[in-house]
Amino acid sequence: MIKKRLAETLGILFLLGGIALVLTGCGQPAREPAKAPEKEAEKVEAIDLSYSIFFPPSHIQCKTAMAWAEEIEKRTQGRVKITVYAGGTLTKAPQCYEGVVNGISDLGMSCFAYTRGRFPLLEGLDLPLGYPNGMTATRIATEMVLKHQPKEVADTHVLYIHAHGPGILATKKPVRSLDDVSGLKVRATGLSSKIVESLGGAPVGMSQPETYEALQKGVVEATFCPIETLKGWKQGEVIEYITDTSVIGYTTAMFVTMNLEAWNKLPEDLQKVFTDVSGEWVDMHGKAWDQADAEGKQFVEGLGREIIPLSDAEQLRWKEGVKPILEAYVAGAKEKGLPGDAFLQDIQALLAKYSQSAE
């Protein structure tokens, strides 16, 4: 009897044990060991840069520069943000380069010619060599700076250069021959001032933002400029004639440069983005200059302004008139220990190269 009860008790215990095992197996799965809480991804603060541009916001070159800034932000996935200060609101055109050197702005765009004597070798870019269009001038200017690495721009990091199409003479009274230039008060900057002098005119130095009012008030009677300026800066409204002087087509080279400290702080991968995008934007600016020239011509034609061509004989006179400028540039550079002769020869070789490729 005792054995029977013992057996029954053991059976009950085994049954209960089985039920417990079943419940353990079929119930909620056993919890895995708790994981350590994941750390939140470290947020990388964007690098904020300021960009001073002397062109007004409406100008095609300012718009092209802003597109460059947007592309930098896109390709860096927002790691770099560039705030553009257009129209000289951060630094005026003549102070823009020094503003980059001193960190007033991280980036800057303006003309080398606005600071006469500051860039003695690069003045050669603006010589009256007969640049055919903005694309050619822009490519040549960038190639020359990258090849020669002038010490005069070593205090910043140059990203690229762009340059306008051939300078023409826009006037309040007709200029049909070289004789008509005698004593003419002409707005000019940098080497274009020397062009005016060599042709017998009276140069008056000023930046583009000042020129409209100067023409309107008669402070100057003419301006040397690319034809796009007559629309981009509205100067076509205050002149009456355009003399086609492309036979001595000069350009004005414009830097896009960066503060050295700001550049050196960028990680290598971001520096590569800046270099790559800048290389692509050389032709973007060149196309923009040529487009602007075409629009500028349409603009002045729409205003009924007369475009005066020079006869073959006059073209020769104008070319002879500016020869002393080339000679003076080479001699002046040599006095400063600069390779002005090699620089000029390189430009002329590139002009020949691009002229052949365009044929």
Coordinates of C-alpha atoms in Angstrom, one line a residue:
M1 CA 0.0 0.0 0.0
I2 CA 2.8 2.3 0.9
K3 CA 4.6 1.4 -2.3
K4 CA 1.5 2.1 -4.3
R5 CA 1.1 5.6 -2.7
L6 CA 4.8 6.3 -3.2
A7 CA 4.5 5.4 -6.9
E8 CA 1.4 7.7 -7.3
T9 CA 3.3 10.5 -5.6
L10 CA 6.3 10.2 -7.9
G11 CA 4.0 10.0 -10.9
I12 CA 2.4 13.3 -9.9
L13 CA 5.8 14.9 -9.4
F14 CA 7.0 13.7 -12.8
L15 CA 3.7 15.0 -14.3
L16 CA 4.1 18.4 -12.7
G17 CA 7.7 18.6 -13.9
G18 CA 6.7 17.8 -17.5
I19 CA 4.0 20.5 -17.4
A20 CA 6.6 22.9 -16.1
L21 CA 9.0 22.0 -19.0
V22 CA 6.2 22.4 -21.5
L23 CA 5.3 25.8 -20.2
T24 CA 8.9 26.9 -20.3
G25 CA 9.3 25.7 -23.9
C26 CA 6.0 27.1 -25.2
G27 CA 5.9 30.4 -23.3
Q28 CA 7.6 33.7 -24.0
P29 CA 11.1 33.2 -25.4
A30 CA 13.9 33.9 -23.0
R31 CA 15.1 37.4 -23.2
E32 CA 18.6 38.0 -24.7
P33 CA 21.1 39.8 -22.6
A34 CA 20.4 43.5 -22.7
K35 CA 22.6 45.4 -25.2
A36 CA 24.4 48.5 -24.2
P37 CA 22.6 51.6 -25.5
E38 CA 23.9 52.7 -28.9
K39 CA 25.7 56.0 -29.0
E40 CA 24.1 58.6 -31.1
A41 CA 26.0 59.4 -34.3
E42 CA 28.2 62.3 -33.7
K43 CA 27.0 65.4 -35.5
V44 CA 29.6 67.1 -37.6
E45 CA 29.2 70.8 -37.6
A46 CA 29.1 72.5 -41.0
I47 CA 32.0 74.6 -42.0
D48 CA 30.6 78.1 -42.6
L49 CA 32.5 80.2 -45.1
S50 CA 31.8 83.8 -46.4
Y51 CA 32.3 84.7 -50.0
S52 CA 32.7 88.4 -51.1
I53 CA 31.8 89.1 -54.7
F54 CA 31.9 92.5 -56.3
F55 CA 29.3 91.7 -59.0
P56 CA 25.6 92.6 -58.2
P57 CA 23.3 89.6 -57.5
S58 CA 21.6 90.1 -60.8
H59 CA 24.8 89.7 -62.8
I60 CA 25.4 86.4 -64.6
Q61 CA 28.9 86.1 -63.1
C62 CA 27.4 86.4 -59.6
K63 CA 24.8 83.8 -60.4
T64 CA 27.5 81.5 -61.8
A65 CA 29.5 82.0 -58.6
M66 CA 26.5 81.2 -56.5
A67 CA 25.9 78.0 -58.4
W68 CA 29.5 77.1 -57.7
A69 CA 28.9 77.6 -53.9
E70 CA 25.7 75.5 -54.1
E71 CA 27.6 72.7 -55.9
I72 CA 30.3 72.8 -53.2
E73 CA 27.6 72.4 -50.5
K74 CA 25.9 69.6 -52.5
R75 CA 29.1 67.6 -53.1
T76 CA 30.2 67.9 -49.5
Q77 CA 26.8 66.8 -48.4
G78 CA 26.2 69.9 -46.4
R79 CA 29.6 69.8 -44.6
V80 CA 30.4 73.1 -46.1
K81 CA 28.0 76.1 -46.3
I82 CA 29.0 79.2 -48.2
T83 CA 27.2 82.6 -47.6
V84 CA 27.6 84.9 -50.6
Y85 CA 27.9 88.6 -50.1
A86 CA 27.3 90.1 -53.5
G87 CA 27.6 93.7 -54.8
G88 CA 30.6 94.5 -52.6
T89 CA 28.6 94.4 -49.4
L90 CA 31.3 92.8 -47.4
T91 CA 34.4 94.2 -49.1
K92 CA 34.5 96.7 -51.9
A93 CA 36.0 95.6 -55.2
P94 CA 39.5 97.1 -54.7
Q95 CA 39.7 95.8 -51.2
C96 CA 38.4 92.3 -51.9
Y97 CA 41.8 90.5 -52.3
E98 CA 43.3 92.0 -49.1
G99 CA 40.0 91.1 -47.4
V100 CA 40.6 87.5 -48.2
V101 CA 44.3 87.7 -47.1
N102 CA 43.2 89.3 -43.7
G103 CA 40.2 87.0 -43.2
I104 CA 37.5 89.6 -43.6
S105 CA 36.0 87.1 -46.0
D106 CA 37.0 83.4 -46.5
L107 CA 36.6 83.6 -50.2
G108 CA 36.7 86.5 -52.7
M109 CA 36.1 87.4 -56.3
S110 CA 37.2 90.6 -57.9
C111 CA 39.7 92.0 -60.5
F112 CA 43.4 91.9 -60.2
A113 CA 43.4 95.2 -62.1
Y114 CA 41.6 97.0 -59.3
T115 CA 44.8 97.1 -57.3
R116 CA 47.4 98.5 -59.6
G117 CA 51.0 97.4 -58.8
R118 CA 49.8 94.6 -56.5
F119 CA 50.0 91.9 -59.2
P120 CA 52.9 92.9 -61.5
L121 CA 53.3 89.6 -63.3
L122 CA 49.5 88.9 -63.6
E123 CA 49.0 92.3 -65.2
G124 CA 50.2 90.5 -68.4
L125 CA 46.9 88.7 -68.5
D126 CA 45.1 91.9 -69.3
L127 CA 47.3 93.0 -72.2
P128 CA 45.6 94.0 -75.5
L129 CA 46.5 90.8 -77.3
G130 CA 43.3 90.3 -79.2
Y131 CA 41.4 87.8 -77.0
P132 CA 38.5 86.5 -79.2
N133 CA 36.0 85.6 -76.5
G134 CA 35.5 85.0 -72.8
M135 CA 36.0 81.3 -72.9
T136 CA 39.4 81.6 -74.4
A137 CA 40.4 84.4 -72.0
T138 CA 39.1 82.4 -69.0
R139 CA 41.0 79.2 -69.9
I140 CA 44.2 81.0 -70.6
A141 CA 44.1 83.1 -67.4
T142 CA 43.5 80.0 -65.3
E143 CA 46.2 78.0 -67.1
M144 CA 48.7 80.8 -66.7
V145 CA 48.2 81.1 -62.9
L146 CA 48.3 77.4 -62.3
K147 CA 51.5 77.0 -64.4
H148 CA 53.5 80.0 -63.2
Q149 CA 52.2 80.0 -59.5
P150 CA 53.1 83.7 -59.0
K151 CA 54.4 84.7 -55.6
E152 CA 52.1 87.7 -55.7
V153 CA 49.1 85.5 -55.0
A154 CA 50.9 83.0 -52.7
D155 CA 49.3 84.7 -49.6
T156 CA 45.9 83.1 -50.6
H157 CA 44.9 79.8 -52.2
V158 CA 43.8 80.5 -55.8
L159 CA 40.9 78.3 -56.9
Y160 CA 40.5 79.5 -60.5
I161 CA 40.5 82.6 -62.7
H162 CA 38.0 83.8 -65.2
A163 CA 38.1 86.7 -67.6
H164 CA 35.8 88.6 -69.9
G165 CA 35.6 88.7 -73.7
P166 CA 37.4 91.4 -75.7
G167 CA 37.2 94.9 -74.4
I168 CA 35.4 97.4 -76.6
L169 CA 35.1 101.2 -76.4
A170 CA 31.6 102.5 -75.5
T171 CA 31.3 106.3 -75.8
K172 CA 28.9 109.2 -75.6
K173 CA 30.2 110.6 -78.9
P174 CA 31.3 108.6 -82.0
V175 CA 34.8 107.3 -82.3
R176 CA 35.4 106.2 -85.9
S177 CA 39.2 106.6 -86.0
L178 CA 42.2 106.7 -83.6
D179 CA 42.2 110.5 -84.0
D180 CA 38.8 110.6 -82.2
V181 CA 40.4 109.2 -79.1
S182 CA 42.7 112.1 -78.6
G183 CA 41.9 113.7 -75.2
L184 CA 38.8 111.5 -74.6
K185 CA 38.1 110.9 -70.9
V186 CA 37.8 107.2 -70.7
R187 CA 37.0 105.0 -67.6
A188 CA 39.7 102.4 -67.4
T189 CA 41.4 100.2 -64.8
G190 CA 44.8 98.5 -64.6
L191 CA 46.4 98.0 -68.0
S192 CA 43.4 99.3 -69.8
S193 CA 44.5 102.7 -68.4
K194 CA 47.7 102.3 -70.3
I195 CA 45.8 101.4 -73.4
V196 CA 43.9 104.6 -73.2
E197 CA 47.1 106.6 -72.7
S198 CA 48.9 104.9 -75.6
L199 CA 45.9 105.6 -77.9
G200 CA 46.0 109.3 -76.9
G201 CA 43.1 109.4 -74.5
A202 CA 42.8 110.5 -70.8
P203 CA 42.2 107.5 -68.5
V204 CA 40.1 107.9 -65.4
G205 CA 40.4 105.0 -62.9
M206 CA 37.3 103.6 -61.3
S207 CA 35.5 100.3 -60.6
Q208 CA 32.5 99.1 -62.5
P209 CA 30.0 100.0 -59.8
E210 CA 31.1 103.7 -60.1
T211 CA 31.0 103.9 -63.9
Y212 CA 27.3 104.3 -64.6
E213 CA 27.0 107.5 -62.6
A214 CA 30.3 108.8 -64.0
L215 CA 29.1 108.4 -67.5
Q216 CA 25.7 109.8 -66.7
K217 CA 27.2 113.0 -65.2
G218 CA 29.9 113.4 -67.8
V219 CA 32.8 112.7 -65.4
V220 CA 34.0 110.4 -68.2
E221 CA 33.0 110.4 -71.8
A222 CA 33.7 106.7 -72.5
T223 CA 34.5 103.4 -71.0
F224 CA 36.7 100.5 -72.1
C225 CA 34.8 97.3 -71.2
P226 CA 33.4 94.0 -72.5
I227 CA 30.1 94.6 -74.3
E228 CA 28.3 92.5 -71.7
T229 CA 29.0 95.3 -69.2
L230 CA 26.6 97.6 -71.1
K231 CA 23.8 95.3 -70.0
G232 CA 25.1 93.7 -66.8
W233 CA 25.9 97.1 -65.3
K234 CA 23.2 99.0 -67.3
Q235 CA 25.8 101.3 -68.8
G236 CA 24.3 101.0 -72.3
E237 CA 21.7 103.4 -71.0
V238 CA 24.2 106.2 -70.6
I239 CA 26.3 105.8 -73.8
E240 CA 25.4 106.3 -77.5
Y241 CA 28.1 104.4 -79.5
I242 CA 30.2 101.3 -79.4
T243 CA 33.5 101.1 -81.3
D244 CA 34.5 97.5 -82.1
T245 CA 38.1 97.4 -80.8
S246 CA 38.4 93.6 -80.5
V247 CA 41.5 93.8 -82.7
I248 CA 43.3 94.9 -79.6
G249 CA 40.9 92.9 -77.4
Y250 CA 42.2 93.1 -73.9
T251 CA 40.6 91.2 -71.0
T252 CA 40.3 91.7 -67.2
A253 CA 41.3 88.7 -65.2
M254 CA 39.3 88.0 -62.1
F255 CA 40.4 85.9 -59.2
V256 CA 38.4 83.4 -57.1
T257 CA 40.6 82.8 -54.2
M258 CA 40.5 81.6 -50.6
N259 CA 42.0 82.6 -47.3
L260 CA 45.1 80.4 -46.7
E261 CA 44.2 79.5 -43.1
A262 CA 40.6 78.6 -44.1
W263 CA 41.9 76.5 -46.9
N264 CA 44.5 74.7 -44.7
K265 CA 41.8 73.9 -42.1
L266 CA 39.7 71.9 -44.7
P267 CA 40.2 68.1 -44.6
E268 CA 41.8 66.7 -47.7
D269 CA 38.6 65.2 -49.0
L270 CA 36.9 68.6 -48.9
Q271 CA 39.9 70.3 -50.5
K272 CA 39.5 67.9 -53.4
V273 CA 35.9 68.8 -53.8
F274 CA 36.8 72.5 -54.0
T275 CA 39.5 71.7 -56.5
D276 CA 37.3 69.5 -58.7
V277 CA 34.3 71.9 -58.7
S278 CA 36.6 74.9 -59.4
G279 CA 38.1 73.1 -62.4
E280 CA 34.7 72.5 -63.8
W281 CA 33.6 76.1 -63.2
V282 CA 36.3 77.5 -65.4
D283 CA 34.3 76.7 -68.5
M284 CA 31.1 77.6 -66.7
H285 CA 32.3 81.1 -66.3
G286 CA 33.7 81.2 -69.8
K287 CA 30.4 80.2 -71.3
A288 CA 28.7 82.8 -69.0
W289 CA 30.9 85.6 -70.3
D290 CA 30.2 84.7 -73.9
Q291 CA 26.5 84.4 -73.3
A292 CA 26.6 87.8 -71.5
D293 CA 28.4 89.4 -74.4
A294 CA 25.8 88.1 -76.8
E295 CA 23.0 89.5 -74.6
G296 CA 24.9 92.8 -74.2
K297 CA 25.1 93.3 -77.9
Q298 CA 21.4 92.6 -78.2
F299 CA 20.7 95.0 -75.4
V300 CA 22.5 98.0 -77.0
E301 CA 21.1 97.2 -80.4
G302 CA 17.6 97.2 -78.8
L303 CA 18.4 100.7 -77.4
G304 CA 19.3 101.8 -80.9
R305 CA 23.0 102.4 -80.1
E306 CA 25.3 102.5 -83.1
I307 CA 28.1 99.8 -83.3
I308 CA 31.1 101.2 -85.3
P309 CA 33.5 98.8 -87.0
L310 CA 37.1 99.8 -87.6
S311 CA 38.5 99.7 -91.2
D312 CA 41.5 97.5 -91.9
A313 CA 43.7 100.5 -92.0
E314 CA 42.4 101.7 -88.6
Q315 CA 42.8 98.3 -87.1
L316 CA 46.5 98.4 -88.0
R317 CA 46.8 101.9 -86.4
W318 CA 45.2 100.7 -83.2
K319 CA 47.5 97.6 -83.0
E320 CA 50.6 99.7 -83.6
G321 CA 49.3 102.1 -81.0
V322 CA 49.4 99.5 -78.2
K323 CA 52.7 97.8 -79.1
P324 CA 54.6 99.9 -76.6
I325 CA 52.4 98.5 -73.8
L326 CA 53.6 95.0 -74.5
E327 CA 57.2 96.2 -74.6
A328 CA 56.8 98.2 -71.4
Y329 CA 55.3 95.2 -69.6
V330 CA 58.2 92.9 -70.4
A331 CA 60.7 95.6 -69.4
G332 CA 58.9 96.4 -66.2
A333 CA 58.6 92.8 -65.2
K334 CA 62.4 92.2 -65.9
E335 CA 63.2 95.1 -63.6
K336 CA 61.3 93.4 -60.8
G337 CA 63.0 90.1 -61.5
L338 CA 59.8 88.6 -63.0
P339 CA 59.6 86.5 -66.1
G340 CA 57.4 88.8 -68.0
D341 CA 58.8 87.8 -71.4
A342 CA 58.1 84.1 -70.8
F343 CA 54.7 84.9 -69.4
L344 CA 53.7 86.9 -72.5
Q345 CA 55.1 84.3 -74.8
D346 CA 53.0 81.6 -73.1
I347 CA 49.8 83.7 -73.4
Q348 CA 50.5 84.3 -77.1
A349 CA 51.1 80.6 -77.6
L350 CA 47.9 79.7 -75.9
L351 CA 46.0 82.3 -78.0
A352 CA 47.4 80.6 -81.1
K353 CA 46.5 77.2 -79.8
Y354 CA 42.9 78.1 -79.0
S355 CA 42.5 80.0 -82.3
Q356 CA 43.5 76.9 -84.3
S357 CA 41.2 74.6 -82.3
A358 CA 38.3 77.0 -83.0
E359 CA 38.9 76.9 -86.8

